[in-house]
């Protein structure tokens, strides 16, 4: 299996574990940047490191993080890249334009994509930042997926000049399967599955190709179908108080429902991704009181097949 | 407006949609005229209520019949924006031009993800259309996003009122021959700023933007007014905020973030709802039976149950101080079955009963 593209968007509903999955997509010996654009979740704290700022910082060997901020990116673009410090100070950063930039549709998103282009091209030369891959821990489903077709939308705005040039570069980046790809993350929960069933074709439509894979996080597939409660568990339940027995029965019912939903999801996405569906075992089934780092380590083992065998 | 707003906030996947539906049904069964505004991008709410929902409110049949009533609507960003454009632009040729404008499309795309803003505008619209409503139950987007419009109310207003917008509008009028001589309009910084922008993106784009702003003004203005009205409603003392968590560490963290953000706004949740809570007794009894012989599947299930009980207790402890009441709701049976509506109603009644209890602190 070929290696992942240089940019991988990790997309999914809020709470499906995008951040842990992003942190796990690092093969040994690689330098990987997780480009974050979220309010609630951050990758640094998973490793006991502080939340990353707009400039990439190494949070654990090989794993870097940068948390997108529009103002820092605008500054970097106009001052460091275009060498227009006065234009930046008086026009872009002036009170009139800043309000419009903050509110206007698409600008923050376009600058975010421009940032990804930068990190995968000239950042090595301009800022001595070398990355084998950029993982995009994209905002929850809707907003994250809206990034994928933004370049096409912007191309239709009829821009000329510098903006058209920049949009063109980003379009090239997004259209190249060796440069950009997407991974969908799901949970075996009803709402998350329904969103996934909309997300997968949306990625295919907006990016112009199938997602690389669908990862089912917190999978319970390793337990089998659970349709018949195991006899040893029944014997154990018989020794519990009625309230506890009822609670255990509800837990088993929930696990069975998760297993059913996961099977249905797998059937529904057959052929809809490049590299199939990968189940990531729920670590509550495997480890006693797993911490965030334990989960990332376990996930890294499970996503290794996606990394082209280099892990 | 005399109606009471009930807002459910919390991380993704904690059961806000289901609780909102259950609560709305319970309120309607108690005799009130209730609205339910869902943002549910999936179809769960529709399946639960047994009818297709659109952005227009539709009557839900209560079974058994009840003295109150329930109307439900789902946010549909694209449909809503088209509807608002149609209502605000009576002139059909201007409306067609607006609907075709690339910036209108860009705005639709962006608003499609701004569920907080859309829900707030829809809420104010609902009260305009139906002033006799008693309660409006609002399901929200996950996490802090749901209250983003309360935290940064200036964002949309800045877009509508900035001086640059006025210049661009005039530029568009001048270029399309409806304004006059372009030079006459601009003084001070305007020509330089516009000149810089034209160099960056081309005049054609500026004209398209200005055209959008001129045509879209009535739509955007109406949206801004409704948003301001919604902000007033939500901040008046009658709004009931429920913070929903479940036995997940991230759900507890998100609840704390939301509570802190609400505190900054001078708001506080009426209750923390701990959904899918597991009894502590289960953990203690399973721990006592730790030596029992189990196969790999049984052992994994027991480990899972013990982890969930432990998490459940940890989340309850971490969120107890966030509101004067903690309401504990067990896993509901029957939400996937044929008697969904009845299961939803009893879930909602359990929530109502918890809210009726006197506060613990």
PDB file of N, CA, C and O in Angstrom, chain B residues 30-96:
ATOM      1  N   UNK B  30     -48.146  18.075  29.291  1.00  0.00           N
ATOM      2  CA  UNK B  30     -48.625  18.738  30.495  1.00  0.00           C
ATOM      3  C   UNK B  30     -49.534  19.918  30.150  1.00  0.00           C
ATOM      4  O   UNK B  30     -49.934  20.675  31.031  1.00  0.00           O
ATOM      5  N   UNK B  31     -49.853  20.086  28.861  1.00  0.00           N
ATOM      6  CA  UNK B  31     -50.856  21.072  28.486  1.00  0.00           C
ATOM      7  C   UNK B  31     -50.304  22.345  27.876  1.00  0.00           C
ATOM      8  O   UNK B  31     -51.052  23.283  27.616  1.00  0.00           O
ATOM      9  N   UNK B  32     -49.017  22.391  27.594  1.00  0.00           N
ATOM     10  CA  UNK B  32     -48.451  23.634  27.083  1.00  0.00           C
ATOM     11  C   UNK B  32     -48.333  23.600  25.562  1.00  0.00           C
ATOM     12  O   UNK B  32     -48.306  22.540  24.953  1.00  0.00           O
ATOM     13  N   UNK B  33     -48.288  24.808  24.975  1.00  0.00           N
ATOM     14  CA  UNK B  33     -48.077  24.906  23.521  1.00  0.00           C
ATOM     15  C   UNK B  33     -46.573  25.005  23.288  1.00  0.00           C
ATOM     16  O   UNK B  33     -45.956  26.004  23.627  1.00  0.00           O
ATOM     17  N   UNK B  34     -46.007  23.958  22.701  1.00  0.00           N
ATOM     18  CA  UNK B  34     -44.562  23.815  22.683  1.00  0.00           C
ATOM     19  C   UNK B  34     -44.022  23.823  21.255  1.00  0.00           C
ATOM     20  O   UNK B  34     -44.644  23.268  20.341  1.00  0.00           O
ATOM     21  N   UNK B  35     -42.887  24.470  21.081  1.00  0.00           N
ATOM     22  CA  UNK B  35     -42.139  24.386  19.823  1.00  0.00           C
ATOM     23  C   UNK B  35     -40.848  23.634  20.092  1.00  0.00           C
ATOM     24  O   UNK B  35     -40.292  23.717  21.183  1.00  0.00           O
ATOM     25  N   UNK B  36     -40.399  22.879  19.095  1.00  0.00           N
ATOM     26  CA  UNK B  36     -39.134  22.145  19.222  1.00  0.00           C
ATOM     27  C   UNK B  36     -38.286  22.480  18.005  1.00  0.00           C
ATOM     28  O   UNK B  36     -38.692  22.236  16.868  1.00  0.00           O
ATOM     29  N   UNK B  37     -37.137  23.088  18.242  1.00  0.00           N
ATOM     30  CA  UNK B  37     -36.258  23.462  17.144  1.00  0.00           C
ATOM     31  C   UNK B  37     -35.029  22.560  17.183  1.00  0.00           C
ATOM     32  O   UNK B  37     -34.243  22.608  18.130  1.00  0.00           O
ATOM     33  N   UNK B  38     -34.893  21.715  16.171  1.00  0.00           N
ATOM     34  CA  UNK B  38     -33.775  20.774  16.131  1.00  0.00           C
ATOM     35  C   UNK B  38     -32.727  21.246  15.150  1.00  0.00           C
ATOM     36  O   UNK B  38     -33.034  21.933  14.184  1.00  0.00           O
ATOM     37  N   UNK B  39     -31.482  20.880  15.387  1.00  0.00           N
ATOM     38  CA  UNK B  39     -30.445  21.173  14.398  1.00  0.00           C
ATOM     39  C   UNK B  39     -29.916  19.864  13.856  1.00  0.00           C
ATOM     40  O   UNK B  39     -28.973  19.837  13.107  1.00  0.00           O
ATOM     41  N   UNK B  40     -30.522  18.804  14.307  1.00  0.00           N
ATOM     42  CA  UNK B  40     -30.156  17.441  13.998  1.00  0.00           C
ATOM     43  C   UNK B  40     -29.850  17.235  12.519  1.00  0.00           C
ATOM     44  O   UNK B  40     -30.761  17.153  11.696  1.00  0.00           O
ATOM     45  N   UNK B  41     -28.585  17.156  12.140  1.00  0.00           N
ATOM     46  CA  UNK B  41     -28.286  16.955  10.736  1.00  0.00           C
ATOM     47  C   UNK B  41     -28.644  15.538  10.299  1.00  0.00           C
ATOM     48  O   UNK B  41     -28.885  15.268   9.139  1.00  0.00           O
ATOM     49  N   UNK B  42     -28.677  14.628  11.271  1.00  0.00           N
ATOM     50  CA  UNK B  42     -29.092  13.270  10.955  1.00  0.00           C
ATOM     51  C   UNK B  42     -30.626  13.231  11.000  1.00  0.00           C
ATOM     52  O   UNK B  42     -31.273  14.243  11.149  1.00  0.00           O
ATOM     53  N   UNK B  43     -31.176  12.073  10.906  1.00  0.00           N
ATOM     54  CA  UNK B  43     -32.629  11.997  10.802  1.00  0.00           C
ATOM     55  C   UNK B  43     -33.272  11.459  12.079  1.00  0.00           C
ATOM     56  O   UNK B  43     -34.425  11.098  12.092  1.00  0.00           O
ATOM     57  N   UNK B  44     -32.507  11.399  13.147  1.00  0.00           N
ATOM     58  CA  UNK B  44     -33.005  10.733  14.333  1.00  0.00           C
ATOM     59  C   UNK B  44     -34.282  11.372  14.897  1.00  0.00           C
ATOM     60  O   UNK B  44     -35.210  10.685  15.273  1.00  0.00           O
ATOM     61  N   UNK B  45     -34.268  12.705  14.919  1.00  0.00           N
ATOM     62  CA  UNK B  45     -35.423  13.402  15.471  1.00  0.00           C
ATOM     63  C   UNK B  45     -36.665  13.093  14.637  1.00  0.00           C
ATOM     64  O   UNK B  45     -37.742  12.868  15.172  1.00  0.00           O
ATOM     65  N   UNK B  46     -36.473  13.047  13.328  1.00  0.00           N
ATOM     66  CA  UNK B  46     -37.609  12.757  12.451  1.00  0.00           C
ATOM     67  C   UNK B  46     -38.123  11.345  12.685  1.00  0.00           C
ATOM     68  O   UNK B  46     -39.326  11.123  12.741  1.00  0.00           O
ATOM     69  N   UNK B  47     -37.207  10.413  12.807  1.00  0.00           N
ATOM     70  CA  UNK B  47     -37.615   9.027  13.034  1.00  0.00           C
ATOM     71  C   UNK B  47     -38.347   8.930  14.367  1.00  0.00           C
ATOM     72  O   UNK B  47     -39.388   8.290  14.469  1.00  0.00           O
ATOM     73  N   UNK B  48     -37.779   9.593  15.374  1.00  0.00           N
ATOM     74  CA  UNK B  48     -38.375   9.529  16.703  1.00  0.00           C
ATOM     75  C   UNK B  48     -39.780  10.110  16.698  1.00  0.00           C
ATOM     76  O   UNK B  48     -40.699   9.559  17.299  1.00  0.00           O
ATOM     77  N   UNK B  49     -39.958  11.228  16.024  1.00  0.00           N
ATOM     78  CA  UNK B  49     -41.260  11.894  16.047  1.00  0.00           C
ATOM     79  C   UNK B  49     -42.201  11.329  14.990  1.00  0.00           C
ATOM     80  O   UNK B  49     -43.384  11.650  14.973  1.00  0.00           O
ATOM     81  N   UNK B  50     -41.656  10.516  14.111  1.00  0.00           N
ATOM     82  CA  UNK B  50     -42.500   9.840  13.133  1.00  0.00           C
ATOM     83  C   UNK B  50     -43.013  10.727  12.027  1.00  0.00           C
ATOM     84  O   UNK B  50     -44.086  10.474  11.480  1.00  0.00           O
ATOM     85  N   UNK B  51     -42.293  11.796  11.694  1.00  0.00           N
ATOM     86  CA  UNK B  51     -42.727  12.599  10.550  1.00  0.00           C
ATOM     87  C   UNK B  51     -41.530  13.309   9.943  1.00  0.00           C
ATOM     88  O   UNK B  51     -40.540  13.549  10.625  1.00  0.00           O
ATOM     89  N   UNK B  52     -41.608  13.610   8.639  1.00  0.00           N
ATOM     90  CA  UNK B  52     -40.512  14.346   8.028  1.00  0.00           C
ATOM     91  C   UNK B  52     -40.537  15.797   8.510  1.00  0.00           C
ATOM     92  O   UNK B  52     -41.606  16.406   8.598  1.00  0.00           O
ATOM     93  N   UNK B  53     -39.389  16.342   8.838  1.00  0.00           N
ATOM     94  CA  UNK B  53     -39.334  17.710   9.331  1.00  0.00           C
ATOM     95  C   UNK B  53     -38.603  18.592   8.329  1.00  0.00           C
ATOM     96  O   UNK B  53     -37.673  18.159   7.673  1.00  0.00           O
ATOM     97  N   UNK B  54     -39.048  19.846   8.227  1.00  0.00           N
ATOM     98  CA  UNK B  54     -38.338  20.819   7.400  1.00  0.00           C
ATOM     99  C   UNK B  54     -38.075  22.033   8.274  1.00  0.00           C
ATOM    100  O   UNK B  54     -38.302  22.003   9.475  1.00  0.00           O
ATOM    101  N   UNK B  55     -37.612  23.111   7.652  1.00  0.00           N
ATOM    102  CA  UNK B  55     -37.351  24.313   8.440  1.00  0.00           C
ATOM    103  C   UNK B  55     -38.653  25.023   8.824  1.00  0.00           C
ATOM    104  O   UNK B  55     -38.637  25.936   9.616  1.00  0.00           O
ATOM    105  N   UNK B  56     -39.771  24.617   8.246  1.00  0.00           N
ATOM    106  CA  UNK B  56     -41.062  25.171   8.673  1.00  0.00           C
ATOM    107  C   UNK B  56     -41.661  24.271   9.745  1.00  0.00           C
ATOM    108  O   UNK B  56     -41.604  23.054   9.641  1.00  0.00           O
ATOM    109  N   UNK B  57     -42.249  24.892  10.758  1.00  0.00           N
ATOM    110  CA  UNK B  57     -42.780  24.132  11.884  1.00  0.00           C
ATOM    111  C   UNK B  57     -43.945  23.246  11.438  1.00  0.00           C
ATOM    112  O   UNK B  57     -44.805  23.680  10.674  1.00  0.00           O
ATOM    113  N   UNK B  58     -43.951  21.982  11.876  1.00  0.00           N
ATOM    114  CA  UNK B  58     -45.031  21.051  11.555  1.00  0.00           C
ATOM    115  C   UNK B  58     -45.581  20.462  12.849  1.00  0.00           C
ATOM    116  O   UNK B  58     -44.830  20.230  13.792  1.00  0.00           O
ATOM    117  N   UNK B  59     -46.885  20.233  12.877  1.00  0.00           N
ATOM    118  CA  UNK B  59     -47.538  19.717  14.069  1.00  0.00           C
ATOM    119  C   UNK B  59     -47.200  18.234  14.271  1.00  0.00           C
ATOM    120  O   UNK B  59     -47.260  17.448  13.334  1.00  0.00           O
ATOM    121  N   UNK B  60     -46.810  17.883  15.478  1.00  0.00           N
ATOM    122  CA  UNK B  60     -46.522  16.485  15.811  1.00  0.00           C
ATOM    123  C   UNK B  60     -47.743  15.916  16.522  1.00  0.00           C
ATOM    124  O   UNK B  60     -48.226  16.516  17.486  1.00  0.00           O
ATOM    125  N   UNK B  61     -48.231  14.767  16.039  1.00  0.00           N
ATOM    126  CA  UNK B  61     -49.401  14.145  16.672  1.00  0.00           C
ATOM    127  C   UNK B  61     -48.966  13.501  17.981  1.00  0.00           C
ATOM    128  O   UNK B  61     -48.037  12.696  17.992  1.00  0.00           O
ATOM    129  N   UNK B  62     -49.609  13.883  19.071  1.00  0.00           N
ATOM    130  CA  UNK B  62     -49.267  13.305  20.365  1.00  0.00           C
ATOM    131  C   UNK B  62     -50.124  12.073  20.598  1.00  0.00           C
ATOM    132  O   UNK B  62     -51.328  12.095  20.360  1.00  0.00           O
ATOM    133  N   UNK B  63     -49.465  11.012  21.029  1.00  0.00           N
ATOM    134  CA  UNK B  63     -50.165   9.753  21.228  1.00  0.00           C
ATOM    135  C   UNK B  63     -49.833   9.231  22.619  1.00  0.00           C
ATOM    136  O   UNK B  63     -48.676   8.908  22.879  1.00  0.00           O
ATOM    137  N   UNK B  64     -50.769   9.178  23.580  1.00  0.00           N
ATOM    138  CA  UNK B  64     -52.187   9.524  23.437  1.00  0.00           C
ATOM    139  C   UNK B  64     -52.378  11.037  23.315  1.00  0.00           C
ATOM    140  O   UNK B  64     -51.493  11.787  23.710  1.00  0.00           O
ATOM    141  N   UNK B  65     -53.554  11.457  22.786  1.00  0.00           N
ATOM    142  CA  UNK B  65     -53.803  12.887  22.614  1.00  0.00           C
ATOM    143  C   UNK B  65     -53.642  13.618  23.951  1.00  0.00           C
ATOM    144  O   UNK B  65     -53.970  13.086  24.996  1.00  0.00           O
ATOM    145  N   UNK B  66     -53.097  14.847  23.891  1.00  0.00           N
ATOM    146  CA  UNK B  66     -52.816  15.593  25.111  1.00  0.00           C
ATOM    147  C   UNK B  66     -53.410  16.991  24.976  1.00  0.00           C
ATOM    148  O   UNK B  66     -53.694  17.440  23.864  1.00  0.00           O
ATOM    149  N   UNK B  67     -53.608  17.665  26.093  1.00  0.00           N
ATOM    150  CA  UNK B  67     -54.201  19.005  26.029  1.00  0.00           C
ATOM    151  C   UNK B  67     -53.300  20.034  25.342  1.00  0.00           C
ATOM    152  O   UNK B  67     -53.797  20.979  24.732  1.00  0.00           O
ATOM    153  N   UNK B  68     -52.017  19.860  25.389  1.00  0.00           N
ATOM    154  CA  UNK B  68     -51.106  20.817  24.763  1.00  0.00           C
ATOM    155  C   UNK B  68     -50.856  20.486  23.308  1.00  0.00           C
ATOM    156  O   UNK B  68     -51.561  19.669  22.711  1.00  0.00           O
ATOM    157  N   UNK B  69     -49.835  21.130  22.712  1.00  0.00           N
ATOM    158  CA  UNK B  69     -49.511  20.833  21.321  1.00  0.00           C
ATOM    159  C   UNK B  69     -48.004  20.914  21.132  1.00  0.00           C
ATOM    160  O   UNK B  69     -47.304  21.556  21.907  1.00  0.00           O
ATOM    161  N   UNK B  70     -47.541  20.244  20.097  1.00  0.00           N
ATOM    162  CA  UNK B  70     -46.105  20.262  19.787  1.00  0.00           C
ATOM    163  C   UNK B  70     -45.897  20.512  18.300  1.00  0.00           C
ATOM    164  O   UNK B  70     -46.427  19.798  17.458  1.00  0.00           O
ATOM    165  N   UNK B  71     -45.156  21.574  18.004  1.00  0.00           N
ATOM    166  CA  UNK B  71     -44.727  21.847  16.631  1.00  0.00           C
ATOM    167  C   UNK B  71     -43.222  21.679  16.579  1.00  0.00           C
ATOM    168  O   UNK B  71     -42.521  22.118  17.490  1.00  0.00           O
ATOM    169  N   UNK B  72     -42.730  21.048  15.512  1.00  0.00           N
ATOM    170  CA  UNK B  72     -41.290  20.822  15.432  1.00  0.00           C
ATOM    171  C   UNK B  72     -40.759  21.306  14.090  1.00  0.00           C
ATOM    172  O   UNK B  72     -41.450  21.241  13.072  1.00  0.00           O
ATOM    173  N   UNK B  73     -39.537  21.809  14.113  1.00  0.00           N
ATOM    174  CA  UNK B  73     -38.865  22.225  12.881  1.00  0.00           C
ATOM    175  C   UNK B  73     -37.386  21.882  12.989  1.00  0.00           C
ATOM    176  O   UNK B  73     -36.839  21.805  14.080  1.00  0.00           O
ATOM    177  N   UNK B  74     -36.775  21.664  11.841  1.00  0.00           N
ATOM    178  CA  UNK B  74     -35.336  21.392  11.781  1.00  0.00           C
ATOM    179  C   UNK B  74     -34.665  22.550  11.058  1.00  0.00           C
ATOM    180  O   UNK B  74     -35.202  23.051  10.079  1.00  0.00           O
ATOM    181  N   UNK B  75     -33.491  22.939  11.503  1.00  0.00           N
ATOM    182  CA  UNK B  75     -32.754  23.965  10.775  1.00  0.00           C
ATOM    183  C   UNK B  75     -32.376  23.424   9.402  1.00  0.00           C
ATOM    184  O   UNK B  75     -31.799  22.359   9.298  1.00  0.00           O
ATOM    185  N   UNK B  76     -32.696  24.191   8.366  1.00  0.00           N
ATOM    186  CA  UNK B  76     -32.256  23.819   7.018  1.00  0.00           C
ATOM    187  C   UNK B  76     -31.605  25.049   6.423  1.00  0.00           C
ATOM    188  O   UNK B  76     -32.290  25.877   5.842  1.00  0.00           O
ATOM    189  N   UNK B  77     -30.292  25.189   6.588  1.00  0.00           N
ATOM    190  CA  UNK B  77     -29.626  26.447   6.239  1.00  0.00           C
ATOM    191  C   UNK B  77     -29.943  26.952   4.832  1.00  0.00           C
ATOM    192  O   UNK B  77     -30.352  28.107   4.669  1.00  0.00           O
ATOM    193  N   UNK B  78     -29.788  26.087   3.841  1.00  0.00           N
ATOM    194  CA  UNK B  78     -29.982  26.550   2.465  1.00  0.00           C
ATOM    195  C   UNK B  78     -31.429  26.987   2.239  1.00  0.00           C
ATOM    196  O   UNK B  78     -31.696  28.058   1.684  1.00  0.00           O
ATOM    197  N   UNK B  79     -32.391  26.164   2.725  1.00  0.00           N
ATOM    198  CA  UNK B  79     -33.805  26.484   2.528  1.00  0.00           C
ATOM    199  C   UNK B  79     -34.162  27.782   3.248  1.00  0.00           C
ATOM    200  O   UNK B  79     -34.919  28.608   2.742  1.00  0.00           O
ATOM    201  N   UNK B  80     -33.644  27.939   4.472  1.00  0.00           N
ATOM    202  CA  UNK B  80     -33.980  29.121   5.252  1.00  0.00           C
ATOM    203  C   UNK B  80     -33.490  30.383   4.569  1.00  0.00           C
ATOM    204  O   UNK B  80     -34.207  31.373   4.472  1.00  0.00           O
ATOM    205  N   UNK B  81     -32.251  30.328   4.082  1.00  0.00           N
ATOM    206  CA  UNK B  81     -31.677  31.517   3.467  1.00  0.00           C
ATOM    207  C   UNK B  81     -32.451  31.891   2.197  1.00  0.00           C
ATOM    208  O   UNK B  81     -32.729  33.061   1.946  1.00  0.00           O
ATOM    209  N   UNK B  82     -32.835  30.897   1.425  1.00  0.00           N
ATOM    210  CA  UNK B  82     -33.629  31.155   0.215  1.00  0.00           C
ATOM    211  C   UNK B  82     -34.984  31.745   0.592  1.00  0.00           C
ATOM    212  O   UNK B  82     -35.480  32.661  -0.044  1.00  0.00           O
ATOM    213  N   UNK B  83     -35.575  31.174   1.655  1.00  0.00           N
ATOM    214  CA  UNK B  83     -36.884  31.658   2.091  1.00  0.00           C
ATOM    215  C   UNK B  83     -36.770  33.109   2.549  1.00  0.00           C
ATOM    216  O   UNK B  83     -37.584  33.952   2.183  1.00  0.00           O
ATOM    217  N   UNK B  84     -35.741  33.406   3.326  1.00  0.00           N
ATOM    218  CA  UNK B  84     -35.572  34.774   3.821  1.00  0.00           C
ATOM    219  C   UNK B  84     -35.298  35.734   2.669  1.00  0.00           C
ATOM    220  O   UNK B  84     -35.781  36.867   2.665  1.00  0.00           O
ATOM    221  N   UNK B  85     -34.513  35.278   1.684  1.00  0.00           N
ATOM    222  CA  UNK B  85     -34.231  36.129   0.525  1.00  0.00           C
ATOM    223  C   UNK B  85     -35.521  36.417  -0.228  1.00  0.00           C
ATOM    224  O   UNK B  85     -35.787  37.543  -0.650  1.00  0.00           O
ATOM    225  N   UNK B  86     -36.357  35.383  -0.376  1.00  0.00           N
ATOM    226  CA  UNK B  86     -37.612  35.550  -1.090  1.00  0.00           C
ATOM    227  C   UNK B  86     -38.536  36.514  -0.350  1.00  0.00           C
ATOM    228  O   UNK B  86     -39.187  37.362  -0.949  1.00  0.00           O
ATOM    229  N   UNK B  87     -38.569  36.391   0.978  1.00  0.00           N
ATOM    230  CA  UNK B  87     -39.450  37.262   1.767  1.00  0.00           C
ATOM    231  C   UNK B  87     -38.967  38.712   1.772  1.00  0.00           C
ATOM    232  O   UNK B  87     -39.768  39.636   1.812  1.00  0.00           O
ATOM    233  N   UNK B  88     -37.631  38.887   1.726  1.00  0.00           N
ATOM    234  CA  UNK B  88     -37.094  40.241   1.855  1.00  0.00           C
ATOM    235  C   UNK B  88     -36.946  40.947   0.506  1.00  0.00           C
ATOM    236  O   UNK B  88     -36.813  42.160   0.458  1.00  0.00           O
ATOM    237  N   UNK B  89     -36.941  40.211  -0.586  1.00  0.00           N
ATOM    238  CA  UNK B  89     -36.785  40.795  -1.929  1.00  0.00           C
ATOM    239  C   UNK B  89     -38.048  40.543  -2.740  1.00  0.00           C
ATOM    240  O   UNK B  89     -38.127  39.555  -3.464  1.00  0.00           O
ATOM    241  N   UNK B  90     -39.014  41.419  -2.650  1.00  0.00           N
ATOM    242  CA  UNK B  90     -40.248  41.168  -3.412  1.00  0.00           C
ATOM    243  C   UNK B  90     -40.016  41.275  -4.926  1.00  0.00           C
ATOM    244  O   UNK B  90     -40.731  40.655  -5.701  1.00  0.00           O
ATOM    245  N   UNK B  91     -38.991  42.035  -5.324  1.00  0.00           N
ATOM    246  CA  UNK B  91     -38.724  42.197  -6.749  1.00  0.00           C
ATOM    247  C   UNK B  91     -38.036  40.940  -7.287  1.00  0.00           C
ATOM    248  O   UNK B  91     -36.939  40.595  -6.867  1.00  0.00           O
ATOM    249  N   UNK B  92     -38.705  40.245  -8.224  1.00  0.00           N
ATOM    250  CA  UNK B  92     -38.232  38.910  -8.595  1.00  0.00           C
ATOM    251  C   UNK B  92     -36.904  38.948  -9.346  1.00  0.00           C
ATOM    252  O   UNK B  92     -36.091  38.043  -9.223  1.00  0.00           O
ATOM    253  N   UNK B  93     -36.648  40.007 -10.126  1.00  0.00           N
ATOM    254  CA  UNK B  93     -35.386  40.008 -10.877  1.00  0.00           C
ATOM    255  C   UNK B  93     -34.214  40.269  -9.923  1.00  0.00           C
ATOM    256  O   UNK B  93     -33.147  39.666 -10.053  1.00  0.00           O
ATOM    257  N   UNK B  94     -34.420  41.151  -8.939  1.00  0.00           N
ATOM    258  CA  UNK B  94     -33.370  41.390  -7.946  1.00  0.00           C
ATOM    259  C   UNK B  94     -33.116  40.118  -7.155  1.00  0.00           C
ATOM    260  O   UNK B  94     -31.981  39.760  -6.856  1.00  0.00           O
ATOM    261  N   UNK B  95     -34.214  39.411  -6.825  1.00  0.00           N
ATOM    262  CA  UNK B  95     -34.073  38.169  -6.047  1.00  0.00           C
ATOM    263  C   UNK B  95     -33.277  37.132  -6.835  1.00  0.00           C
ATOM    264  O   UNK B  95     -32.373  36.493  -6.314  1.00  0.00           O
ATOM    265  N   UNK B  96     -33.593  37.004  -8.118  1.00  0.00           N
ATOM    266  CA  UNK B  96     -32.865  36.027  -8.927  1.00  0.00           C
ATOM    267  C   UNK B  96     -31.379  36.368  -8.987  1.00  0.00           C
ATOM    268  O   UNK B  96     -30.534  35.486  -8.937  1.00  0.00           O
TER     269      UNK B  96
END
